[in-house]
Structures are given as C-alpha cells and as structure tokens.
Amino acid sequence: MALTAAVHISDVPNLDQVPDKAPLYATRFSSQGIEIGRTSKFLVVGHRGNGMNLLQSADRRMKAVKENSILSFNAAANYPIDFIEFDVQVTKDDCPVIFHDDFILTQHNGTVYERRITELSLAEFLSYGPQREEGVAGKPLMRKTKDGKIVSWTVETDDSACTLKEAFEKVNPSIGFNIELKFDDHIVYQQDYLIHVLKAVLHVVLEYAKDRPIIFSSFQPDAALLVKNLQTCYPVFFLTNGGTEIYYDVRRNSLEEATKLCLEGGLEGIVSEVKGIFRNPGLVNKIKESKLSLLTYGKLNNVPEAVYMQHLMGIDGVIVDFVEQVTEAVCKLVKKPDEVLLEGEEKVQNRPQFSQRELSFLLKLIPELIQ
C-alpha cells in the first residue's frame, strides 16, 4: 500500500451521498471549548467504552468488561459521560467494525493463528469470541500483550464483536461517539485506499447517526485530512502522542506539528497523550489561541488529580478508562463554587484550591515529575 505522493486535499472529491437533513456540527467547537447543545463543559470520554482491557494488569477494573463492545458502551453510558471513544476498521467486504488491534488472534490445537482485521470478511470477524446465536461456539480469542506474550482474552463480563452500525442501533442515543479511524502505524497507505475506507465509514455514520454527537479522530494524518474534506457534518480531531513517541511521519511527532496540521487542514482539534501536554504545558494556551479544541488520553487520566489539573489548564476534556471513578471525581472537582446545591447534596470540601502563582509553579514542576 505504498503512497507515491502526498495527499492533495484539493484533489479529493466530497462524499457523493450526503443526506439532505444531515446535522451540521451536532457537536460544536469554539475557542471557549466544546459545546454540547448550548452548554460548554469539561468532557469525560469513556475509552473503548467503559475502559480498555489490560489483560496483564492486576487491577480487575482493566478486565471487567470486554472493550469496544455494545455491553461496554452501554455500561459507560450509566455514568455522567459525554462520549465514548472506540476504534473503527473496515473489513475486506467493506463493513466498518469496532476493534482496536490491527490483528486478531485465536488458538487451535496449541497453535496461535493471527489475521489482519482488514483482510477478514465480516462473517470471519464475527466468528471470533462469544457468539450471538445460542449454542454456537466462537473461535477462542487471544491477545498479544506489549511484551509479546500471547494470553487468553478473558474478562469478567464478555460480549460479542460488533459493527459500527450495531453501535448506532444499540447504544444509548444520548451518548456521543468519538470514532477513531484506525490504521496500521507500519503501513504507508495509498490515497485511493484511504478514501475507499473512509467512505465506507461515512456511509454508515450519515445513515444512522441521527442527532447523536459525533467526533472523528485519527493518528493517520492523511486520513484525518481526507475525512474532513469528504464531509461537512462532523468535526475532525488529529490524534498525537505529543512527542512521547517518534514516527517516520514528522506530522505525528509533536504538538506543534499537530497544531500546524489542524490549522492547514481545517481540523477542529487535537487529542494528545496527556504526557505530551504535561511535558510542555505552555503549548495549551497556544493551541487554544488557535481556536482549536484540546482533549487528552493516557494512563494519567485515570488519576483524578491529574484530570483536575487539566481542567485548570483549560483543556476541554479527557478520555479515561476508569469511567465510574473519574466521572464521580470530575462532578465534585469541577463544580462551580456558586452552584446551587440540590436538596440533600453535600457541599464539596476537598477540592484543591490553587492561586495563579501556585498554578504557575505546578505547571513548571509537572514536566520534571513525569520524566
């Protein structure tokens, strides 16, 4: 899938079939932050639904519910979150499915087999893991950990694989979708292939989204630019590690490059690894001054104090794994002092209070603390 030339956005045609009543920015973005309806607020987004699965973790919350599943999405919707984030890939027969890893693994007679998601048909993809049809056994699902070990994908509450269409049909309609357009970091894609995949995703979104707030995001710079040009209904964010990892494509290697890409391509915002923000907190104001929204992801977002710090810094929202704990903390921490308390509601006593001088000191100290 080698790309012989850079993508020229002016050469890319708009999506052919856009419904007449497609919503124009169901989720709105401004220099004051992200607005849902008419209210601007600090967003909490459920990572892969109710949280990612980290199978080698001793923390049972990382293995509670199968990630990227209808069950996980609706579990997250039980808490006061605004969006769920999930990963979309397209099968070889053009069906957008929800799955994070580039490869899916199974085991048979002691031998592990792996297949690339995009080389499977929809039927093949759905044959892994728990099956919808009673009495039918699916292929046992395995996963490769970061250290290369192959382990059984065992969680406390399992669920079957799902498609993007099913997510629209079966997930609480009040919850927004942050749709990550997932591509392999190790492949350089042809422009025609990217357009074909993105149109398959957009066909489902434009048909089934209705009034649900939608954000598109991608680590793949060309995919982010293309999906912005292929539709006018929904905002597009560029995902970046914020310089915490280095890639061949320089556009992925810093917050400065991410900002440049967004401004040149007309994207609405950035989703950065939170360490990239804490290592260079001075860039937050520059990003906001550029009228871009800013969200973060990463393990530090499971720490309420780190989330609150981001609220003070002016970041628009966080993507988290520990949905229950973080939403509870956010409700307490970011509540305005002059809000009227409902009957029976206790006044928040433990909210950290920082003067501007103290905040400035903390922002200078954080980069040293996370090295």
PDB file of N, CA, C and O in Angstrom, residues 43 54 65 67 96 106 122 134 150 158 177 192-193 204 213 223 236 251 260 278 294 312 315 333 350 357 366:
ATOM      1  N   LEU A  43     -15.383  17.759  29.237  1.00  0.00           N
ATOM      2  CA  LEU A  43     -15.888  16.470  28.781  1.00  0.00           C
ATOM      3  C   LEU A  43     -15.150  15.296  29.418  1.00  0.00           C
ATOM      4  O   LEU A  43     -13.944  15.349  29.619  1.00  0.00           O
ATOM      5  N   LEU A  54      -6.635  -4.416  29.824  1.00  0.00           N
ATOM      6  CA  LEU A  54      -5.199  -4.629  30.003  1.00  0.00           C
ATOM      7  C   LEU A  54      -5.070  -5.961  30.731  1.00  0.00           C
ATOM      8  O   LEU A  54      -5.125  -6.030  31.961  1.00  0.00           O
ATOM      9  N   VAL A  65     -15.033  -5.579  31.780  1.00  0.00           N
ATOM     10  CA  VAL A  65     -15.978  -5.699  30.664  1.00  0.00           C
ATOM     11  C   VAL A  65     -15.192  -5.695  29.356  1.00  0.00           C
ATOM     12  O   VAL A  65     -14.222  -4.942  29.213  1.00  0.00           O
ATOM     13  N   GLU A  67     -13.739  -4.677  26.131  1.00  0.00           N
ATOM     14  CA  GLU A  67     -13.623  -3.368  25.499  1.00  0.00           C
ATOM     15  C   GLU A  67     -14.253  -3.365  24.111  1.00  0.00           C
ATOM     16  O   GLU A  67     -14.418  -4.396  23.464  1.00  0.00           O
ATOM     17  N   PRO A  96     -17.682  -1.521   8.235  1.00  0.00           N
ATOM     18  CA  PRO A  96     -16.967  -0.938   9.373  1.00  0.00           C
ATOM     19  C   PRO A  96     -17.259  -1.721  10.652  1.00  0.00           C
ATOM     20  O   PRO A  96     -18.422  -1.906  11.028  1.00  0.00           O
ATOM     21  N   THR A 106      -6.303 -16.189  17.486  1.00  0.00           N
ATOM     22  CA  THR A 106      -7.003 -17.314  18.069  1.00  0.00           C
ATOM     23  C   THR A 106      -6.028 -18.471  18.226  1.00  0.00           C
ATOM     24  O   THR A 106      -4.882 -18.397  17.752  1.00  0.00           O
ATOM     25  N   LEU A 122     -16.685  -9.821   6.997  1.00  0.00           N
ATOM     26  CA  LEU A 122     -17.468  -9.555   8.196  1.00  0.00           C
ATOM     27  C   LEU A 122     -17.793 -10.853   8.922  1.00  0.00           C
ATOM     28  O   LEU A 122     -17.661 -10.933  10.152  1.00  0.00           O
ATOM     29  N   GLU A 134     -27.395 -18.658  20.244  1.00  0.00           N
ATOM     30  CA  GLU A 134     -27.277 -19.573  21.364  1.00  0.00           C
ATOM     31  C   GLU A 134     -26.833 -20.961  20.900  1.00  0.00           C
ATOM     32  O   GLU A 134     -27.307 -21.479  19.894  1.00  0.00           O
ATOM     33  N   ILE A 150       1.369 -14.060  24.439  1.00  0.00           N
ATOM     34  CA  ILE A 150       0.040 -14.350  23.928  1.00  0.00           C
ATOM     35  C   ILE A 150      -0.794 -14.886  25.091  1.00  0.00           C
ATOM     36  O   ILE A 150      -0.435 -15.893  25.710  1.00  0.00           O
ATOM     37  N   ASP A 158     -18.063 -10.803  29.364  1.00  0.00           N
ATOM     38  CA  ASP A 158     -17.674 -10.865  27.952  1.00  0.00           C
ATOM     39  C   ASP A 158     -18.829 -10.427  27.054  1.00  0.00           C
ATOM     40  O   ASP A 158     -19.981 -10.333  27.481  1.00  0.00           O
ATOM     41  N   PHE A 177     -20.415   9.746  20.103  1.00  0.00           N
ATOM     42  CA  PHE A 177     -19.401   8.798  19.642  1.00  0.00           C
ATOM     43  C   PHE A 177     -18.154   9.545  19.201  1.00  0.00           C
ATOM     44  O   PHE A 177     -18.223  10.437  18.344  1.00  0.00           O
ATOM     45  N   ASP A 192      -6.138   6.374  -2.639  1.00  0.00           N
ATOM     46  CA  ASP A 192      -7.377   5.744  -3.078  1.00  0.00           C
ATOM     47  C   ASP A 192      -7.913   4.774  -2.038  1.00  0.00           C
ATOM     48  O   ASP A 192      -9.121   4.661  -1.831  1.00  0.00           O
ATOM     49  N   TYR A 193      -7.004   4.058  -1.385  1.00  0.00           N
ATOM     50  CA  TYR A 193      -7.424   3.107  -0.352  1.00  0.00           C
ATOM     51  C   TYR A 193      -8.039   3.852   0.831  1.00  0.00           C
ATOM     52  O   TYR A 193      -9.093   3.460   1.355  1.00  0.00           O
ATOM     53  N   VAL A 204     -22.128   4.655   6.783  1.00  0.00           N
ATOM     54  CA  VAL A 204     -22.852   4.184   7.969  1.00  0.00           C
ATOM     55  C   VAL A 204     -23.181   5.356   8.894  1.00  0.00           C
ATOM     56  O   VAL A 204     -24.302   5.479   9.392  1.00  0.00           O
ATOM     57  N   PRO A 213     -24.218  13.229  18.834  1.00  0.00           N
ATOM     58  CA  PRO A 213     -22.969  13.974  18.615  1.00  0.00           C
ATOM     59  C   PRO A 213     -21.854  13.029  18.151  1.00  0.00           C
ATOM     60  O   PRO A 213     -21.709  11.926  18.684  1.00  0.00           O
ATOM     61  N   ALA A 223      -5.578  10.480   6.678  1.00  0.00           N
ATOM     62  CA  ALA A 223      -6.962  10.063   6.913  1.00  0.00           C
ATOM     63  C   ALA A 223      -7.752  11.176   7.592  1.00  0.00           C
ATOM     64  O   ALA A 223      -8.919  11.427   7.258  1.00  0.00           O
ATOM     65  N   VAL A 236     -13.439  16.998  13.103  1.00  0.00           N
ATOM     66  CA  VAL A 236     -12.355  16.016  12.996  1.00  0.00           C
ATOM     67  C   VAL A 236     -11.196  16.465  13.880  1.00  0.00           C
ATOM     68  O   VAL A 236     -10.761  17.614  13.813  1.00  0.00           O
ATOM     69  N   ARG A 251       4.717  14.739  11.023  1.00  0.00           N
ATOM     70  CA  ARG A 251       3.474  15.370  11.465  1.00  0.00           C
ATOM     71  C   ARG A 251       2.955  14.750  12.757  1.00  0.00           C
ATOM     72  O   ARG A 251       2.116  15.338  13.445  1.00  0.00           O
ATOM     73  N   LYS A 260      -0.105  22.667  13.533  1.00  0.00           N
ATOM     74  CA  LYS A 260       0.088  23.093  12.146  1.00  0.00           C
ATOM     75  C   LYS A 260      -0.808  22.309  11.201  1.00  0.00           C
ATOM     76  O   LYS A 260      -1.460  22.884  10.313  1.00  0.00           O
ATOM     77  N   PHE A 278       1.634  17.608  29.618  1.00  0.00           N
ATOM     78  CA  PHE A 278       2.291  17.930  30.882  1.00  0.00           C
ATOM     79  C   PHE A 278       3.777  18.231  30.696  1.00  0.00           C
ATOM     80  O   PHE A 278       4.363  18.954  31.499  1.00  0.00           O
ATOM     81  N   LEU A 294      -9.027  20.878  22.588  1.00  0.00           N
ATOM     82  CA  LEU A 294      -7.941  20.007  23.037  1.00  0.00           C
ATOM     83  C   LEU A 294      -8.466  18.979  24.031  1.00  0.00           C
ATOM     84  O   LEU A 294      -8.985  19.327  25.092  1.00  0.00           O
ATOM     85  N   LEU A 312      -7.950  22.919  35.168  1.00  0.00           N
ATOM     86  CA  LEU A 312      -7.403  24.233  35.500  1.00  0.00           C
ATOM     87  C   LEU A 312      -6.591  24.811  34.345  1.00  0.00           C
ATOM     88  O   LEU A 312      -6.542  26.031  34.154  1.00  0.00           O
ATOM     89  N   ILE A 315      -7.852  22.641  29.370  1.00  0.00           N
ATOM     90  CA  ILE A 315      -8.089  21.527  28.446  1.00  0.00           C
ATOM     91  C   ILE A 315      -9.575  21.211  28.439  1.00  0.00           C
ATOM     92  O   ILE A 315     -10.265  21.326  29.455  1.00  0.00           O
ATOM     93  N   LEU A 333     -15.022  17.878  41.519  1.00  0.00           N
ATOM     94  CA  LEU A 333     -13.890  18.793  41.412  1.00  0.00           C
ATOM     95  C   LEU A 333     -14.168  20.019  40.561  1.00  0.00           C
ATOM     96  O   LEU A 333     -13.666  21.106  40.855  1.00  0.00           O
ATOM     97  N   ASN A 350     -13.289  18.964  49.613  1.00  0.00           N
ATOM     98  CA  ASN A 350     -11.907  18.557  49.364  1.00  0.00           C
ATOM     99  C   ASN A 350     -11.361  19.001  48.019  1.00  0.00           C
ATOM    100  O   ASN A 350     -10.415  18.441  47.524  1.00  0.00           O
ATOM    101  N   ARG A 357      -0.217  31.954  41.200  1.00  0.00           N
ATOM    102  CA  ARG A 357       1.209  31.733  41.417  1.00  0.00           C
ATOM    103  C   ARG A 357       1.489  30.249  41.653  1.00  0.00           C
ATOM    104  O   ARG A 357       2.455  29.688  41.115  1.00  0.00           O
ATOM    105  N   ILE A 366       5.526  19.941  36.826  1.00  0.00           N
ATOM    106  CA  ILE A 366       4.987  18.704  36.257  1.00  0.00           C
ATOM    107  C   ILE A 366       5.917  18.062  35.221  1.00  0.00           C
ATOM    108  O   ILE A 366       6.119  16.853  35.247  1.00  0.00           O
TER     109      ILE A 366
END
